[in-house]
Coordinates of N, CA and C in Angstrom, one line a residue:
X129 N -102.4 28.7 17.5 CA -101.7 29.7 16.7 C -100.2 29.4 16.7
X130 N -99.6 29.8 15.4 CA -98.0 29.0 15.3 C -97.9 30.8 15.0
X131 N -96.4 31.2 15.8 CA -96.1 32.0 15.6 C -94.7 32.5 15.1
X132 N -94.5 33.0 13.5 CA -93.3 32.7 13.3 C -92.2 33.6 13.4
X133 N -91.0 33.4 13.5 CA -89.9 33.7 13.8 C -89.6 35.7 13.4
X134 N -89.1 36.5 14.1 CA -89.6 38.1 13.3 C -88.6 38.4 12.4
X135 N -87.2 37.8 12.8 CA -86.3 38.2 11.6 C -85.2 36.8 11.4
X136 N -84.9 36.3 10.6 CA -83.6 35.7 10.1 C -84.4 34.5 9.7
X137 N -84.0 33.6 9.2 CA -84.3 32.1 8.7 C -84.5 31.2 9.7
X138 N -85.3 30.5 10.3 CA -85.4 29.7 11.4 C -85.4 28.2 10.6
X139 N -85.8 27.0 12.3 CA -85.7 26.4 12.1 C -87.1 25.5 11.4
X140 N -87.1 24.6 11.3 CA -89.1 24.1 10.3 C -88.6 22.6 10.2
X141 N -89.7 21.9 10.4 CA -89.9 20.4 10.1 C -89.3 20.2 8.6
X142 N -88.0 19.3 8.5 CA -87.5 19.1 7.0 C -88.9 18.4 6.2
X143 N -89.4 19.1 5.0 CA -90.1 18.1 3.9 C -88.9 17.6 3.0
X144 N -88.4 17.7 3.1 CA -87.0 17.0 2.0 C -86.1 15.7 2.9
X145 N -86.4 15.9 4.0 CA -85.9 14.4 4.6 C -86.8 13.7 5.3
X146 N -87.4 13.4 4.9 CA -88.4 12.7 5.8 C -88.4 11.1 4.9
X147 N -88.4 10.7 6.3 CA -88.0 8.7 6.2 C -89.1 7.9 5.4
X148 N -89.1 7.1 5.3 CA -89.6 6.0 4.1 C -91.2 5.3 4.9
X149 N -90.9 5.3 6.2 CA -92.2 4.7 6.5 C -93.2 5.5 7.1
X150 N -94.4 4.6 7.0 CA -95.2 5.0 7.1 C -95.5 6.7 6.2
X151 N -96.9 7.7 7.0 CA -96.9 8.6 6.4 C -96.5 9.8 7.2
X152 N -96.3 11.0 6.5 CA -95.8 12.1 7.0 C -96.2 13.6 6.4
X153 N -96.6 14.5 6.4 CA -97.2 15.8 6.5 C -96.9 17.0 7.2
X154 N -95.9 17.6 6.7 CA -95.9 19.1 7.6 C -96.3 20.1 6.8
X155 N -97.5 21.3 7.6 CA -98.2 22.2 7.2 C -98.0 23.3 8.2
X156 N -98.7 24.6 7.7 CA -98.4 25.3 8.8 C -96.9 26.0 9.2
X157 N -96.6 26.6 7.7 CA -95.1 26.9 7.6 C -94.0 25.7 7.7
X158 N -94.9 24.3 8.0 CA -94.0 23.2 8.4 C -93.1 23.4 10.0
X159 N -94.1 24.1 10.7 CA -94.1 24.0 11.8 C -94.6 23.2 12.6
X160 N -95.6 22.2 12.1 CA -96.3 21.3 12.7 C -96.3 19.9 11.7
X161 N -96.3 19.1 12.1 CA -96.0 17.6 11.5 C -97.2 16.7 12.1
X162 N -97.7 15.8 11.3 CA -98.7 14.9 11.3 C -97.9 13.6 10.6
X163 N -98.6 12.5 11.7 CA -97.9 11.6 11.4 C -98.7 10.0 11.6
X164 N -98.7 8.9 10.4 CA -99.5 7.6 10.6 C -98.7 6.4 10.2
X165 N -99.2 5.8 10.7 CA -98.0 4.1 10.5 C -97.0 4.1 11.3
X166 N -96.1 3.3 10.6 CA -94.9 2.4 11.8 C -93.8 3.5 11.3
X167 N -93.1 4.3 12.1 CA -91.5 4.5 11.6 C -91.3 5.9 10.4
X168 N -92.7 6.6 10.2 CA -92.1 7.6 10.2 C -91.3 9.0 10.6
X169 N -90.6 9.8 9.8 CA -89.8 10.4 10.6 C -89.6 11.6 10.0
X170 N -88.7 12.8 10.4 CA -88.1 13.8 9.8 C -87.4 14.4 11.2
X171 N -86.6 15.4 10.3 CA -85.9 16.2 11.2 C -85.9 17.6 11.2
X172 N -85.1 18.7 11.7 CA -85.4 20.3 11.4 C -84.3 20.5 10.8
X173 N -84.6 21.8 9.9 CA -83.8 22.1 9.1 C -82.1 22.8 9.2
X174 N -82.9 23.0 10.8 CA -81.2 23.7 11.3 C -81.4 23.6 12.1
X175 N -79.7 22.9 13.0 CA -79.6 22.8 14.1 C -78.3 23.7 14.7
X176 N -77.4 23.2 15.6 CA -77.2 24.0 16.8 C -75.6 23.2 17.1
X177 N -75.0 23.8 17.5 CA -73.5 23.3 17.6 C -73.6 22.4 19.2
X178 N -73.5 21.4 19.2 CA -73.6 20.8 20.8 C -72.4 20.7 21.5
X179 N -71.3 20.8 21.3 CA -70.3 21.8 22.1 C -70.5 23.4 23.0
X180 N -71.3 24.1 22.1 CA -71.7 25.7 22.4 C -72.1 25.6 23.6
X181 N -71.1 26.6 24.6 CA -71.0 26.8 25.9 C -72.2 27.7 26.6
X182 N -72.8 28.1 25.5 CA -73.8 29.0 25.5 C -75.2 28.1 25.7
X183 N -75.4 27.3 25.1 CA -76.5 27.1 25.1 C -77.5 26.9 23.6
X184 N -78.3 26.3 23.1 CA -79.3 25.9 22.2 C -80.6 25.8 23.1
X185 N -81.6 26.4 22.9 CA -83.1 25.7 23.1 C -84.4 25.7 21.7
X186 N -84.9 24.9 22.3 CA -86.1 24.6 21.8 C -87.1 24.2 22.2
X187 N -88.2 24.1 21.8 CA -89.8 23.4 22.1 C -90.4 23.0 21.0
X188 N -91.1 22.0 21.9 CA -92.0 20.7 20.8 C -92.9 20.8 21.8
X189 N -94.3 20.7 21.0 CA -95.4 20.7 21.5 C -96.4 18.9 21.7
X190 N -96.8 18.2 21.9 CA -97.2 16.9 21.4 C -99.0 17.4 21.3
X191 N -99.4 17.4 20.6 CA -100.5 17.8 20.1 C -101.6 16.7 20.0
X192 N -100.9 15.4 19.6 CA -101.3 14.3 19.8 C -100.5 13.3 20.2
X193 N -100.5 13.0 20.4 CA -99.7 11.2 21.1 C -100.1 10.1 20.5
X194 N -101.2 9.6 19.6 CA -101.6 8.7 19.4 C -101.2 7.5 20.1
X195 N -101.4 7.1 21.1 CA -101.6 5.8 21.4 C -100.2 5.9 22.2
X196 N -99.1 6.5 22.7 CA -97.9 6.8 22.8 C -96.4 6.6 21.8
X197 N -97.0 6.9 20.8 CA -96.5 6.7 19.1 C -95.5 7.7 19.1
X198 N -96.4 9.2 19.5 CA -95.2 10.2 19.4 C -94.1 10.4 20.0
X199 N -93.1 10.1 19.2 CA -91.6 9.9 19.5 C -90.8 11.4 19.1
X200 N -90.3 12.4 20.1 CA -89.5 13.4 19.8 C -87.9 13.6 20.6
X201 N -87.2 14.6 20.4 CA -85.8 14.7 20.7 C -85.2 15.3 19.5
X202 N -83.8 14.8 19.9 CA -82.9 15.4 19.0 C -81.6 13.9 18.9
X203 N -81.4 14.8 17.2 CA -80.1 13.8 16.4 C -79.2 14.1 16.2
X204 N -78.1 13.5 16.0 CA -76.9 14.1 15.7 C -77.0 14.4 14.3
X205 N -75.6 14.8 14.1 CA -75.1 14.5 12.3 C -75.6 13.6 11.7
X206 N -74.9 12.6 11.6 CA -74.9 11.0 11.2 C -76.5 10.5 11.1
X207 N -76.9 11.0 12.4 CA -78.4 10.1 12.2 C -79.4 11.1 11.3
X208 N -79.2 11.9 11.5 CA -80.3 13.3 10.7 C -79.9 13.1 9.3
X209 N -78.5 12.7 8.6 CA -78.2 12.5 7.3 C -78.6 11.4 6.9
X210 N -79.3 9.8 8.0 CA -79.8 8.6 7.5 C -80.6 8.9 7.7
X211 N -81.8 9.4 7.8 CA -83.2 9.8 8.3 C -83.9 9.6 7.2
X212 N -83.6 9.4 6.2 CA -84.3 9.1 4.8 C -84.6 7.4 4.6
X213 N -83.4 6.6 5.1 CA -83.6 5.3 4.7 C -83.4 4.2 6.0
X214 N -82.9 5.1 7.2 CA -83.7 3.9 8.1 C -83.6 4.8 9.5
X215 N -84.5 4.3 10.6 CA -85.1 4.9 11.9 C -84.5 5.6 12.5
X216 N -84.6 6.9 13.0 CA -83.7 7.9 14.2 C -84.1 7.4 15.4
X217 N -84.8 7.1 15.5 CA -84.7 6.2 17.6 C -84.4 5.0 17.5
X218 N -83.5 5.1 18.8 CA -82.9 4.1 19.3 C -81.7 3.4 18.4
X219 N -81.3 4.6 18.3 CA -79.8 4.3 17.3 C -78.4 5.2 18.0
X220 N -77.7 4.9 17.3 CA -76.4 5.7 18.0 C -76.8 7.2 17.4
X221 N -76.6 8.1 17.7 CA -76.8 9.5 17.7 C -77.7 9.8 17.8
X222 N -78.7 9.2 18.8 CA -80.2 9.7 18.9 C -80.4 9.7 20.3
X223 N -81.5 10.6 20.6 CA -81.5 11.3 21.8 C -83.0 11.8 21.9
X224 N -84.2 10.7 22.1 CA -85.5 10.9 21.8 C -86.2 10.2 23.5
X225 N -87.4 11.1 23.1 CA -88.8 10.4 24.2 C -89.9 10.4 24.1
X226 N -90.7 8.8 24.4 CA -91.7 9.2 24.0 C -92.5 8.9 25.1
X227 N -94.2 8.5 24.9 CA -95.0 8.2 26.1 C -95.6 6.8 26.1
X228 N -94.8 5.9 24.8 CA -95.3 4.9 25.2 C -95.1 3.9 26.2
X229 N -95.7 3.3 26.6 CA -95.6 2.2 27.9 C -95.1 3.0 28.8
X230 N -96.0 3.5 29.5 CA -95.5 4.7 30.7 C -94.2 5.4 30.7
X231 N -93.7 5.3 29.2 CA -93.0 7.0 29.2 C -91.5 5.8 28.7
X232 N -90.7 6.6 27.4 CA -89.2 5.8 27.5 C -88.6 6.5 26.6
X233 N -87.7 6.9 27.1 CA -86.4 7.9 27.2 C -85.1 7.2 26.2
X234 N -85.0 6.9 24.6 CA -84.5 6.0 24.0 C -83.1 7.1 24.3
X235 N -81.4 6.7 24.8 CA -80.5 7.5 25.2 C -79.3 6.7 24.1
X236 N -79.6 6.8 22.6 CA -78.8 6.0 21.7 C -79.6 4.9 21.4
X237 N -78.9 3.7 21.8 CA -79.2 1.9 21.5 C -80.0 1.8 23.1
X238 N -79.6 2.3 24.1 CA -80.7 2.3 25.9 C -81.6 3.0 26.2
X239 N -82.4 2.4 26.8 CA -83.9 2.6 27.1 C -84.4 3.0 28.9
X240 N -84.1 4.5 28.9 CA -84.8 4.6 30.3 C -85.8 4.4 30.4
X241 N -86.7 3.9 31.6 CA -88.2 4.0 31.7 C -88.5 4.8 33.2
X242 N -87.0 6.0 33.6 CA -87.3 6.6 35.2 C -87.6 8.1 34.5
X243 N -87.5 8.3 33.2 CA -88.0 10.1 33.2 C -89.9 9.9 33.2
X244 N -90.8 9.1 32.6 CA -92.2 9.1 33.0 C -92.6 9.7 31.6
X245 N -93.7 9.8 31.8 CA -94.2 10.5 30.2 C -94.6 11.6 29.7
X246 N -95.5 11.9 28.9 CA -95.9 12.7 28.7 C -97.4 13.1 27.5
X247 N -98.0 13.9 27.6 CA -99.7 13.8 26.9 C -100.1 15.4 26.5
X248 N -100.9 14.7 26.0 CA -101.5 15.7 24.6 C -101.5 17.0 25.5
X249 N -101.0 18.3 24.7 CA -100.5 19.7 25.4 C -99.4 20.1 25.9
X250 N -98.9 18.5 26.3 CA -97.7 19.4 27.2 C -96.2 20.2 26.0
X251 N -96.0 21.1 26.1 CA -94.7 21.7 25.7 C -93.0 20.9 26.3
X252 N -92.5 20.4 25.5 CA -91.2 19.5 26.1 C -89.9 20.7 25.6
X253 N -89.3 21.1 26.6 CA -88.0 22.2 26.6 C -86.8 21.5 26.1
X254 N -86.2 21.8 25.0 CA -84.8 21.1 24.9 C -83.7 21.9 25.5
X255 N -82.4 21.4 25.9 CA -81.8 22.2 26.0 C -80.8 21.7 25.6
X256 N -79.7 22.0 25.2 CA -78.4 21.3 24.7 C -77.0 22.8 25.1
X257 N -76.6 21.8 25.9 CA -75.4 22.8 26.3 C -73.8 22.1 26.6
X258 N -72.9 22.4 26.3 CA -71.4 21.8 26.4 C -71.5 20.3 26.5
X259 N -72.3 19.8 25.3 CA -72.1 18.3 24.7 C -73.2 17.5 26.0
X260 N -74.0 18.3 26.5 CA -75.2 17.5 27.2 C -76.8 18.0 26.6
X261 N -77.6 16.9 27.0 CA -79.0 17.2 27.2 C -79.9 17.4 28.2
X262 N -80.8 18.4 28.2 CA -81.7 18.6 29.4 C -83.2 18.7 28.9
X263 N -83.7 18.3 30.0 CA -85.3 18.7 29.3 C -86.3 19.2 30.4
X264 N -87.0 19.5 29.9 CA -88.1 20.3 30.8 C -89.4 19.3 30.3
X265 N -91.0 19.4 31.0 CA -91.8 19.4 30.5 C -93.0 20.1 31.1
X266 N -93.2 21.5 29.8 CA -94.1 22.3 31.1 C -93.1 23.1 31.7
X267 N -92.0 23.5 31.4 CA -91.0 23.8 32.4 C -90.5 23.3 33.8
X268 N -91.1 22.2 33.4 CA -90.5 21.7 35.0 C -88.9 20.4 34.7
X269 N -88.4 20.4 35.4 CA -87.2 19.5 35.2 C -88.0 18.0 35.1
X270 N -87.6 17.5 33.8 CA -87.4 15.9 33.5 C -85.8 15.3 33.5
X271 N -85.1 15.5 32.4 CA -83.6 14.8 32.2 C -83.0 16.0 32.9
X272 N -82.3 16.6 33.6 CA -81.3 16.8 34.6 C -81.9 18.2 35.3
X273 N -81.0 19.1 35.6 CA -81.0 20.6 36.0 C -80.3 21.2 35.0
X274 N -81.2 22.1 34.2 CA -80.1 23.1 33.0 C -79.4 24.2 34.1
X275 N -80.6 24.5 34.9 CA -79.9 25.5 35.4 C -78.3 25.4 36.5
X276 N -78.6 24.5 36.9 CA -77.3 24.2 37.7 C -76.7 23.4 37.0
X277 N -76.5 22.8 35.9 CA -76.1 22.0 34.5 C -75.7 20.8 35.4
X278 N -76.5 20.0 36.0 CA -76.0 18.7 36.6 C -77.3 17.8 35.8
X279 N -76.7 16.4 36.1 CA -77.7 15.4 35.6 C -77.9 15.5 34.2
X280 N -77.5 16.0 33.0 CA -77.7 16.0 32.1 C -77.3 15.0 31.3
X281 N -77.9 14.4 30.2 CA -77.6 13.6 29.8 C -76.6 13.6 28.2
X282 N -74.9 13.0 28.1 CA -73.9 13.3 27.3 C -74.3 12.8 26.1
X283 N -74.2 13.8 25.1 CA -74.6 13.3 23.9 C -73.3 13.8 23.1
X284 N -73.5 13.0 21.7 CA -72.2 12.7 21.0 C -72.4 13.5 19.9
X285 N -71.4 13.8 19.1 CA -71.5 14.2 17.4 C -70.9 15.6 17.5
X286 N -70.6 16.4 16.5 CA -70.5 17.6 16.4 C -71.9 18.5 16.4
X287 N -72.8 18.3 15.8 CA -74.2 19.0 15.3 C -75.7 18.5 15.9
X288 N -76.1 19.0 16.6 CA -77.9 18.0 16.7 C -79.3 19.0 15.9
X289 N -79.8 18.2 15.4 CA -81.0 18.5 15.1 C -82.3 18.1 15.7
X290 N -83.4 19.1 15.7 CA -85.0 18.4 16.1 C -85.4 17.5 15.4
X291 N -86.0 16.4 16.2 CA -86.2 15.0 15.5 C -87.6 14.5 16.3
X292 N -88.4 14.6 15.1 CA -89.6 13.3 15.2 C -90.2 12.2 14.9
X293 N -90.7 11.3 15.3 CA -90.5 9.9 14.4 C -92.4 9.4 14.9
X294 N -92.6 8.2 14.5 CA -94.0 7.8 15.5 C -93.3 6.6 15.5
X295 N -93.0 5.7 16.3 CA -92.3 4.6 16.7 C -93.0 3.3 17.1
X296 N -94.5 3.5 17.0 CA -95.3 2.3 17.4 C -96.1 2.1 16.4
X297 N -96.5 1.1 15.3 CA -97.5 0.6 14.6 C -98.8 1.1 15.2
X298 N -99.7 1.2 13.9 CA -101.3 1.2 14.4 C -101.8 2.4 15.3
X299 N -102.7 2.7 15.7 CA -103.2 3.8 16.7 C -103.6 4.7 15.9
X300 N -103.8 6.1 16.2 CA -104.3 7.2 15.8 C -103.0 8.0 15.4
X301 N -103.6 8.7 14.5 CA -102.4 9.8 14.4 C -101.9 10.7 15.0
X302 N -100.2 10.9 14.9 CA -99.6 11.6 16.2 C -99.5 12.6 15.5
X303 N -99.6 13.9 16.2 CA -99.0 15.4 15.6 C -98.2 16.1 16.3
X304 N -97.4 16.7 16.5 CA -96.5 18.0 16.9 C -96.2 18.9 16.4
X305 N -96.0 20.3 17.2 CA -95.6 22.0 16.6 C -94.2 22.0 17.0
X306 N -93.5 22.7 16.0 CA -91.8 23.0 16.8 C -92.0 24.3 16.5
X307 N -91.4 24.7 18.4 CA -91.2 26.1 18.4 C -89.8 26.0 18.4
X308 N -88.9 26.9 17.3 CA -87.9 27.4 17.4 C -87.2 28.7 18.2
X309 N -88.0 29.5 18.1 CA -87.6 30.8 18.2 C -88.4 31.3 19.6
X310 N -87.2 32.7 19.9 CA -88.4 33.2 21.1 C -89.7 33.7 21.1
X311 N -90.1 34.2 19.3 CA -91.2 34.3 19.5 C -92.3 33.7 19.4
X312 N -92.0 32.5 19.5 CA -93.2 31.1 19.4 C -93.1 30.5 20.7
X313 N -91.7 30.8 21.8 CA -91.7 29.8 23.2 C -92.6 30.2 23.9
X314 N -93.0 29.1 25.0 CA -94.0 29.0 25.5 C -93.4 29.6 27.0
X315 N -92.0 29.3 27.5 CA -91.1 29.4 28.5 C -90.0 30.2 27.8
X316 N -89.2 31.1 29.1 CA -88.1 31.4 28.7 C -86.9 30.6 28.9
X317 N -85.8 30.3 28.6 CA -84.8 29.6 29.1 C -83.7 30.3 29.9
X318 N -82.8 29.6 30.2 CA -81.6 30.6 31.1 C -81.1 31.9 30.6
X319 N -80.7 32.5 30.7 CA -79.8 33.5 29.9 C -78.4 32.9 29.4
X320 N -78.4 33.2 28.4 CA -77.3 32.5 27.3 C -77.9 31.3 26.2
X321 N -78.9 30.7 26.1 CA -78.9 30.0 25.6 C -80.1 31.0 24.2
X322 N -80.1 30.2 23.2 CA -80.4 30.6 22.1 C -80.9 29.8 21.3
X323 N -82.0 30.5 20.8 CA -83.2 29.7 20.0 C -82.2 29.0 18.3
X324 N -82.9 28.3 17.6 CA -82.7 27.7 16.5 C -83.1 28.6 15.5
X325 N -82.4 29.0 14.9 CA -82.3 30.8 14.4 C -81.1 31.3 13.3
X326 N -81.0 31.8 12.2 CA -80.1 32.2 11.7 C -79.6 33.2 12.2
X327 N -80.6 34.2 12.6 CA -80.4 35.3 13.9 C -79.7 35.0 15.0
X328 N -79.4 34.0 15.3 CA -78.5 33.5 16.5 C -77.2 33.1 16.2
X329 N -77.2 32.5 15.0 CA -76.0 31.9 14.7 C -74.9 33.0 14.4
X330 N -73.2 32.7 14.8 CA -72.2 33.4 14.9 C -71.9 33.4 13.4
X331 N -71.4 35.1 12.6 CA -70.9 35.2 11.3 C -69.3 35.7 11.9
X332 N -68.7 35.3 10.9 CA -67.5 35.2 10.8 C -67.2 36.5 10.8
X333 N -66.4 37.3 11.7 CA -66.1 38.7 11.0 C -65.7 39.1 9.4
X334 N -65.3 37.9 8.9 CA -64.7 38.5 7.1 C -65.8 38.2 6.5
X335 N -67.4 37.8 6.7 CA -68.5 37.6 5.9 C -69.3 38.7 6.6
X336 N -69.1 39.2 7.5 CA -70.6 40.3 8.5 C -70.7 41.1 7.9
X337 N -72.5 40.6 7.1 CA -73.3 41.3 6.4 C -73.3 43.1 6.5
X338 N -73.0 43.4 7.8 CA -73.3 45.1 8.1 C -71.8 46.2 7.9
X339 N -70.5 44.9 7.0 CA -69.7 45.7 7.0 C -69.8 46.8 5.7
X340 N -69.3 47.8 6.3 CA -69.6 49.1 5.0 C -68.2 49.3 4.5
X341 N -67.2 49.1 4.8 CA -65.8 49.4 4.4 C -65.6 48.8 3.0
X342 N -64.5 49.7 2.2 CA -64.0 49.2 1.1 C -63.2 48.1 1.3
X343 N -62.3 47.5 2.6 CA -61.1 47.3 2.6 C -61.1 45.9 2.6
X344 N -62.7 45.0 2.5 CA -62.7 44.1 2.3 C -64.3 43.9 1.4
X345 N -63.8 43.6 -0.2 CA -64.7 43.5 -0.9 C -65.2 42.5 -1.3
X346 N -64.3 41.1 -0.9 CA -64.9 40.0 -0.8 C -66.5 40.0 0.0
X347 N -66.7 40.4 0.5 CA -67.7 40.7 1.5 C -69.1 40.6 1.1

């Protein structure tokens, strides 16, 4: 069961950006993505300021792995805007992991093989806080400590998005669910951090929807 978001515009697997290779399918509010061949991809439709002192979370589900194909994380600007005509892993603004060949942690253009992997069910935690990354899987610590904000790993750009790709030729097909919001997490996160949500995001005081005053009608 995909459960969706109770008020404001969330976030959803982009059908309007999705990359050139191989095949690609999101159903299910486009909460869930199916994926075959070499190098397809997409991203989410809204992301999350990676400076914010506060905090961004999310979850991704791997539902399948095919073969260790499925490839997830997050992208900056730059690479979420090329995502149509060539690869988001293992490029500069990219910040993905998958499970193939006992697990690899693509950190840009470099390749960890010390975070290990991961298989069909497990829930992967994003966290993005003051220009780093953290991850959970299952809620347990993989890439650093969110909570004591050490070990995380420095990511670049102004903006990141959710990003899925299948990165290995051949196999079976990979699938995944994005949970955005609290009311689809599987886990809670720290206090302060905030789901992928229009509901989350800061309005400017001279646009806030709930002003009733005459004294600004631009409004």
């Amino acid at each position: 069961l995909i459960n969706m978001a109770s008020s404001g515009n969330f976030c959803v697997w982009n059908s309007l950006n999705i990359g050139s290779g191989g095949t690609t399918s999101v159903t299910d509010g486009n909460l869930k993505v199916a994926m075959t061949g070499a190098d397809p991809r997409t991203t989410g439709t809204l992301g999350g300021t990676i400076s914010d002192a506060d905090g961004y979370y999310f979850e991704t589900v791997a539902t399948s792995i095919g073969g260790g194909a499925l490839t997830l994380g997050i992208v900056n600007e730059s690479r979420h805007n090329s995502c149509m005509y060539e690869q988001i892993h293992s490029r500069s603004g990219s910040f993905m992991w998958r499970p193939y060949s006992s697990g690899q942690f693509m950190v840009e253009t470099s390749t960890n093989t010390g975070y290990g992997t991961f298989a069909n069910g497990d829930v992967i935690g994003w966290f993005v806080k003051n220009s780093k990354l953290y991850v959970k899987k299952n809620n347990s610590d993989v890439v650093g400590d969110v909570v004591n904000t050490s070990a995380g790993i420095d990511i670049s750009g102004n903006f990141f998005f959710p990003a899925v790709s299948r990165t290995v030729g051949g196999g079976t097909q990979t699938t995944a669910i994005l949970r955005p919001d609290s009311d689809s997490w599987s886990y809670t996160p720290p206090s302060g951090f905030k789901g992928l949500t229009s509901k989350d995001k800061s309005i400017s005081e001279n646009i806030g929807p709930a002003e009733t005053s005459d004294d600004y009608p631009a409004k």
